[in-house]
Amino acid sequence: MHKPEFVYVTYIETTPEKLWQALTDGHFTERYWFGYRFDSSLKIGTPTALGKDGKVTDEGVVIECDPPKRLVYTWHPLYDPELAKETPSRVSYDLVQHGDHVKLTVTHAGFPEASKVLPSIATGWPLVLSSLKSFLESGRPLPLSVMQS
Amino acid sequence: MSKPEYVYVIYIQTTPEKVWRALQDPEMTKDYWGRRTNRSDWQQGSPWRHESYDDSSDIAVAGTVVESKPPRRLVITWARPDDVSKPEKTSRVAFDIEDAFGAVKLTVTHSELDAEMLRAISGGWPAILSSLKTMLETGAAMPMTQRSWKG
């Protein structure tokens, strides 16, 4: 049986170390993630928090951490009561270096049937990851207005 | 059971006209699409060929232009050259180009796929479209797509 999941692959001209920092350091995420900070000690079993202006919108727990190759954490949206009712899903970042670029695979899985979180994240990841790629390659992330409308 | 569909969305800081041109200009495709070009007059109903930039007899994919609305929507059929007359081996690719918050949202929808073609294109589109974005935003495509590759 095919389980619903979202997979996005992007190739970025950078190093695994820089990409890792951009994905896990809140000072960097807020530059391309439309003002959102990702906060985590990256220790297995400790919490993660994604938020903006001091308000946490998505929380989780670190499941796996192997810098700069793989990070897995759970994903539980808080910003919408309907979405907050769903059991947490799971985000994996896999980074593989190929010469002068890195292949990044984001796999978001573990959704219940008829998930409302899945269509939401399927819209969000291409925006965030397109902005991340621009940020690392040109220094110019996508405009902030993207997430404000 | 419906046939599988593959969708890839990418946001590029450029204009719709530049994305449209990049899909068709051989000097651009050769850099982000593995030294290949897309040859056609791009009129609805016309044939198109995905051929080597260096050897026009080396054709990897061929089909027909189904819809052409510059610079917003291009739809083509997609088959191995030997399978062009076989409907069951012919898939369809739609390029939708929209304005999105000061950037361009490019959606590639590859539909009516069989399992073999799904495997082949699932590896290809992310690399090609990543490099297209890099080319349009930085002026140079990624080296990985500037050389030819098999598949």
Coordinates of C-alpha atoms in Angstrom, one line a residue:
Chain A
M1 CA 0.0 0.0 0.0
H2 CA 1.4 3.4 -1.0
K3 CA 1.7 5.7 2.0
P4 CA 1.2 9.4 1.4
E5 CA 4.4 11.4 1.7
F6 CA 6.0 14.4 0.1
V7 CA 9.5 14.2 -1.4
Y8 CA 11.4 17.2 -2.8
V9 CA 14.9 16.9 -4.3
T10 CA 17.0 20.0 -5.1
Y11 CA 20.6 20.5 -6.1
I12 CA 22.5 23.4 -4.6
E13 CA 25.9 24.9 -5.4
T14 CA 27.3 24.9 -1.9
T15 CA 29.0 22.6 0.6
P16 CA 27.3 20.1 3.0
E17 CA 28.5 22.1 5.9
K18 CA 27.1 25.4 4.7
L19 CA 23.8 23.7 3.8
W20 CA 23.6 22.0 7.2
Q21 CA 24.1 25.4 8.9
A22 CA 21.5 27.0 6.7
L23 CA 19.0 24.3 7.6
T24 CA 19.6 24.1 11.3
D25 CA 20.8 27.5 12.5
G26 CA 17.9 29.9 13.3
H27 CA 20.0 32.9 12.3
F28 CA 20.2 31.5 8.8
T29 CA 16.7 30.0 8.5
E30 CA 15.1 33.4 9.2
R31 CA 17.0 34.9 6.2
Y32 CA 15.4 32.6 3.6
W33 CA 12.4 31.0 5.5
F34 CA 10.4 34.2 5.3
G35 CA 11.4 35.2 8.8
Y36 CA 10.9 31.8 10.5
R37 CA 13.6 30.6 13.0
F38 CA 14.3 26.9 13.5
D39 CA 15.5 26.4 17.0
S40 CA 17.0 23.1 18.2
S41 CA 20.0 21.9 20.1
L42 CA 20.1 19.0 17.6
K43 CA 20.4 16.5 20.4
I44 CA 18.4 13.4 19.9
G45 CA 15.2 13.5 22.0
T46 CA 15.2 17.2 22.5
P47 CA 12.6 19.6 21.1
T48 CA 12.6 21.6 17.9
A49 CA 10.7 24.8 17.4
L50 CA 9.9 26.7 14.2
G51 CA 8.4 30.2 14.7
K52 CA 8.3 33.8 13.9
D53 CA 8.2 37.0 16.0
G54 CA 8.6 34.8 19.2
K55 CA 5.6 32.7 18.4
V56 CA 6.1 29.0 17.8
T57 CA 4.1 27.7 14.8
D58 CA 5.5 24.1 14.5
E59 CA 7.1 22.0 17.2
G60 CA 8.9 18.6 17.1
V61 CA 11.5 16.3 18.5
V62 CA 14.9 15.4 17.1
I63 CA 14.9 11.7 16.1
E64 CA 18.2 11.4 14.2
C65 CA 21.1 13.8 13.8
D66 CA 24.3 13.0 11.7
P67 CA 25.8 16.3 10.7
P68 CA 26.2 17.3 7.9
K69 CA 24.4 14.4 6.3
R70 CA 21.1 13.6 7.9
L71 CA 18.6 15.2 10.2
V72 CA 15.2 13.7 11.2
Y73 CA 12.7 15.4 13.4
T74 CA 8.9 15.3 14.0
W75 CA 6.6 18.0 12.8
H76 CA 3.5 19.1 14.7
P77 CA 1.8 22.3 13.5
L78 CA 0.4 24.5 16.3
Y79 CA -0.8 27.5 14.4
D80 CA -4.2 26.0 13.3
P81 CA -6.4 24.0 15.7
E82 CA -7.5 21.7 12.9
L83 CA -3.9 20.8 11.9
A84 CA -2.8 20.6 15.6
K85 CA -5.2 17.7 16.1
E86 CA -3.3 15.4 13.7
T87 CA -0.6 13.1 15.0
P88 CA 2.9 14.5 14.3
S89 CA 4.5 13.7 11.0
R90 CA 8.2 13.3 10.3
V91 CA 10.7 15.4 8.3
S92 CA 14.1 14.1 7.0
Y93 CA 16.9 16.1 5.4
D94 CA 19.4 14.0 3.5
L95 CA 22.5 15.8 2.1
V96 CA 24.8 14.2 -0.4
Q97 CA 27.8 15.9 -1.8
H98 CA 28.5 15.5 -5.6
G99 CA 31.7 17.5 -6.4
D100 CA 30.7 21.2 -6.4
H101 CA 27.1 20.8 -5.4
V102 CA 25.0 19.1 -2.8
K103 CA 21.8 17.0 -3.5
L104 CA 19.3 17.8 -0.8
T105 CA 16.3 15.5 -0.4
V106 CA 13.5 16.6 2.0
T107 CA 11.1 13.7 2.8
H108 CA 8.1 14.6 4.8
A109 CA 6.2 11.4 5.8
G110 CA 4.1 9.7 8.4
F111 CA 0.8 11.4 7.6
P112 CA -2.6 9.9 8.7
E113 CA -5.2 9.2 6.0
A114 CA -6.9 12.3 4.6
S115 CA -4.2 14.5 6.3
K116 CA -4.8 18.2 6.2
V117 CA -1.2 18.9 7.1
L118 CA 0.1 17.1 3.9
P119 CA -1.4 19.6 1.4
S120 CA -0.2 22.5 3.5
I121 CA 3.4 21.3 3.7
A122 CA 3.4 20.3 0.0
T123 CA 2.7 23.9 -0.9
G124 CA 5.3 25.2 1.6
W125 CA 8.4 23.2 1.0
P126 CA 8.9 24.2 -2.7
L127 CA 8.8 27.9 -1.6
V128 CA 11.2 27.4 1.3
L129 CA 13.6 25.2 -0.6
S130 CA 13.6 27.5 -3.7
S131 CA 14.4 30.4 -1.4
L132 CA 17.1 28.4 0.4
K133 CA 18.8 27.6 -2.9
S134 CA 18.7 31.3 -4.0
F135 CA 20.0 32.3 -0.6
L136 CA 23.0 30.0 -0.8
E137 CA 23.8 30.6 -4.4
S138 CA 23.2 34.3 -4.9
G139 CA 22.7 35.7 -1.4
R140 CA 19.2 36.8 -2.5
P141 CA 16.3 34.7 -0.9
L142 CA 12.8 35.0 -2.3
P143 CA 11.0 38.2 -1.2
L144 CA 9.5 38.2 2.3
S145 CA 6.1 39.0 0.9
V146 CA 5.7 35.4 -0.2
M147 CA 4.5 34.3 3.2
Q148 CA 2.7 37.4 4.2
S149 CA -0.2 37.1 1.7
Chain B
M1 CA -6.1 2.6 -11.9
S2 CA -4.9 6.0 -13.2
K3 CA -1.4 6.3 -14.6
P4 CA 1.2 8.0 -12.3
E5 CA 1.8 11.7 -12.5
Y6 CA 5.0 13.6 -11.4
V7 CA 4.8 17.2 -10.3
Y8 CA 7.7 19.5 -9.5
V9 CA 7.3 23.2 -8.4
I10 CA 10.2 25.6 -8.3
Y11 CA 10.3 29.4 -7.7
I12 CA 12.7 31.4 -9.8
Q13 CA 13.6 35.1 -9.5
T14 CA 13.2 36.0 -13.1
T15 CA 10.4 36.9 -15.6
P16 CA 7.9 34.6 -17.3
E17 CA 9.4 35.6 -20.6
K18 CA 12.9 34.4 -19.6
V19 CA 11.6 31.1 -18.4
W20 CA 9.7 30.6 -21.6
R21 CA 12.7 31.4 -23.7
A22 CA 14.9 29.2 -21.6
L23 CA 12.7 26.1 -22.4
Q24 CA 13.3 26.6 -26.2
D25 CA 16.6 28.4 -26.8
P26 CA 19.3 25.8 -27.7
E27 CA 22.1 28.0 -26.3
M28 CA 20.3 27.9 -22.9
T29 CA 19.0 24.3 -22.8
K30 CA 22.4 22.9 -23.7
D31 CA 23.8 24.4 -20.4
Y32 CA 21.1 23.3 -18.0
W33 CA 19.7 20.2 -19.8
G34 CA 22.7 18.0 -20.3
R35 CA 23.9 19.5 -23.7
R36 CA 20.5 18.8 -25.2
T37 CA 18.1 21.1 -27.1
N38 CA 14.4 21.1 -27.8
R39 CA 13.8 21.7 -31.5
S40 CA 10.4 22.8 -32.9
D41 CA 8.6 25.8 -34.4
W42 CA 6.5 25.6 -31.2
Q43 CA 3.2 25.9 -33.0
Q44 CA 0.3 23.9 -31.7
G45 CA 0.3 20.5 -33.6
S46 CA 3.9 20.7 -34.6
P47 CA 6.5 18.0 -33.8
W48 CA 9.3 18.6 -31.3
R49 CA 12.5 16.7 -30.7
H50 CA 14.8 16.6 -27.7
E51 CA 18.1 16.1 -29.4
S52 CA 21.9 16.4 -28.7
Y53 CA 23.3 19.9 -29.2
D54 CA 26.3 18.3 -30.9
D55 CA 24.6 15.6 -33.0
S56 CA 21.0 16.3 -34.2
S57 CA 20.6 12.6 -35.2
D58 CA 20.9 11.7 -31.5
I59 CA 17.2 12.1 -30.4
A60 CA 16.3 11.1 -26.8
V61 CA 12.7 12.1 -26.7
A62 CA 10.1 13.3 -29.3
G63 CA 6.5 14.3 -29.5
T64 CA 4.0 16.9 -30.5
V65 CA 3.2 20.5 -29.3
V66 CA -0.2 20.2 -27.7
E67 CA -0.6 23.7 -26.4
S68 CA 1.5 26.8 -26.7
K69 CA 0.6 30.0 -24.9
P70 CA 3.7 32.1 -24.5
P71 CA 4.8 32.9 -21.9
R72 CA 2.4 31.0 -19.7
R73 CA 1.8 27.5 -20.7
L74 CA 3.4 24.9 -22.9
V75 CA 2.1 21.3 -23.2
I76 CA 4.0 18.6 -25.2
T77 CA 3.7 14.9 -25.6
W78 CA 6.8 12.9 -24.6
A79 CA 8.0 9.5 -25.9
R80 CA 11.1 7.6 -26.8
P81 CA 11.6 8.2 -30.6
D82 CA 10.7 4.5 -31.3
D83 CA 7.5 4.9 -29.3
V84 CA 6.1 8.1 -30.8
S85 CA 3.2 6.3 -32.5
K86 CA 2.3 4.2 -29.4
P87 CA -0.3 6.0 -27.2
E88 CA 0.4 3.7 -24.3
K89 CA 4.1 4.7 -24.3
T90 CA 3.4 8.4 -24.7
S91 CA 3.3 10.7 -21.7
R92 CA 2.6 14.4 -21.5
V93 CA 4.5 17.4 -20.0
A94 CA 2.9 20.7 -19.0
F95 CA 5.0 23.7 -18.1
D96 CA 2.9 26.3 -16.3
I97 CA 4.5 29.7 -15.7
E98 CA 2.9 32.0 -13.2
D99 CA 3.8 35.2 -11.4
A100 CA 4.2 34.6 -7.7
F101 CA 5.1 37.4 -5.3
G102 CA 7.8 39.0 -7.4
A103 CA 9.2 35.7 -8.6
V104 CA 8.1 33.1 -11.1
K105 CA 6.4 29.9 -10.1
L106 CA 7.2 27.1 -12.6
T107 CA 5.2 23.9 -12.3
V108 CA 6.2 20.9 -14.4
T109 CA 3.5 18.3 -14.5
H110 CA 4.6 15.1 -16.2
S111 CA 1.5 12.8 -16.5
E112 CA 0.3 9.6 -18.2
L113 CA 3.5 7.9 -17.3
D114 CA 4.4 4.2 -17.2
A115 CA 6.5 2.9 -14.4
E116 CA 9.7 2.9 -16.5
M117 CA 9.4 6.5 -17.7
L118 CA 8.4 7.6 -14.2
R119 CA 11.7 6.2 -12.9
A120 CA 13.7 7.9 -15.6
I121 CA 12.1 11.4 -15.3
S122 CA 11.9 11.4 -11.5
G123 CA 15.7 11.6 -11.4
G124 CA 16.0 14.0 -14.3
W125 CA 13.5 16.9 -13.6
P126 CA 15.0 18.0 -10.2
A127 CA 18.5 18.2 -11.6
I128 CA 17.4 20.1 -14.8
L129 CA 15.1 22.5 -13.0
S130 CA 17.6 23.2 -10.2
S131 CA 20.1 24.1 -12.9
L132 CA 17.6 26.2 -14.8
K133 CA 17.0 28.2 -11.7
T134 CA 20.7 28.6 -11.0
M135 CA 21.3 29.8 -14.6
L136 CA 18.5 32.4 -14.6
E137 CA 19.4 33.7 -11.1
T138 CA 23.2 33.7 -11.3
G139 CA 24.0 33.7 -15.0
A140 CA 25.6 30.3 -15.2
A141 CA 24.0 26.9 -15.1
M142 CA 25.3 24.1 -12.8
P143 CA 28.3 22.2 -14.2
M144 CA 26.6 18.9 -13.6
T145 CA 24.1 19.7 -16.4
Q146 CA 26.5 21.3 -18.8
R147 CA 27.8 17.9 -19.9
S148 CA 25.8 15.1 -21.5
W149 CA 24.5 12.3 -19.4
K150 CA 22.9 9.0 -20.1
G151 CA 19.3 8.3 -19.3

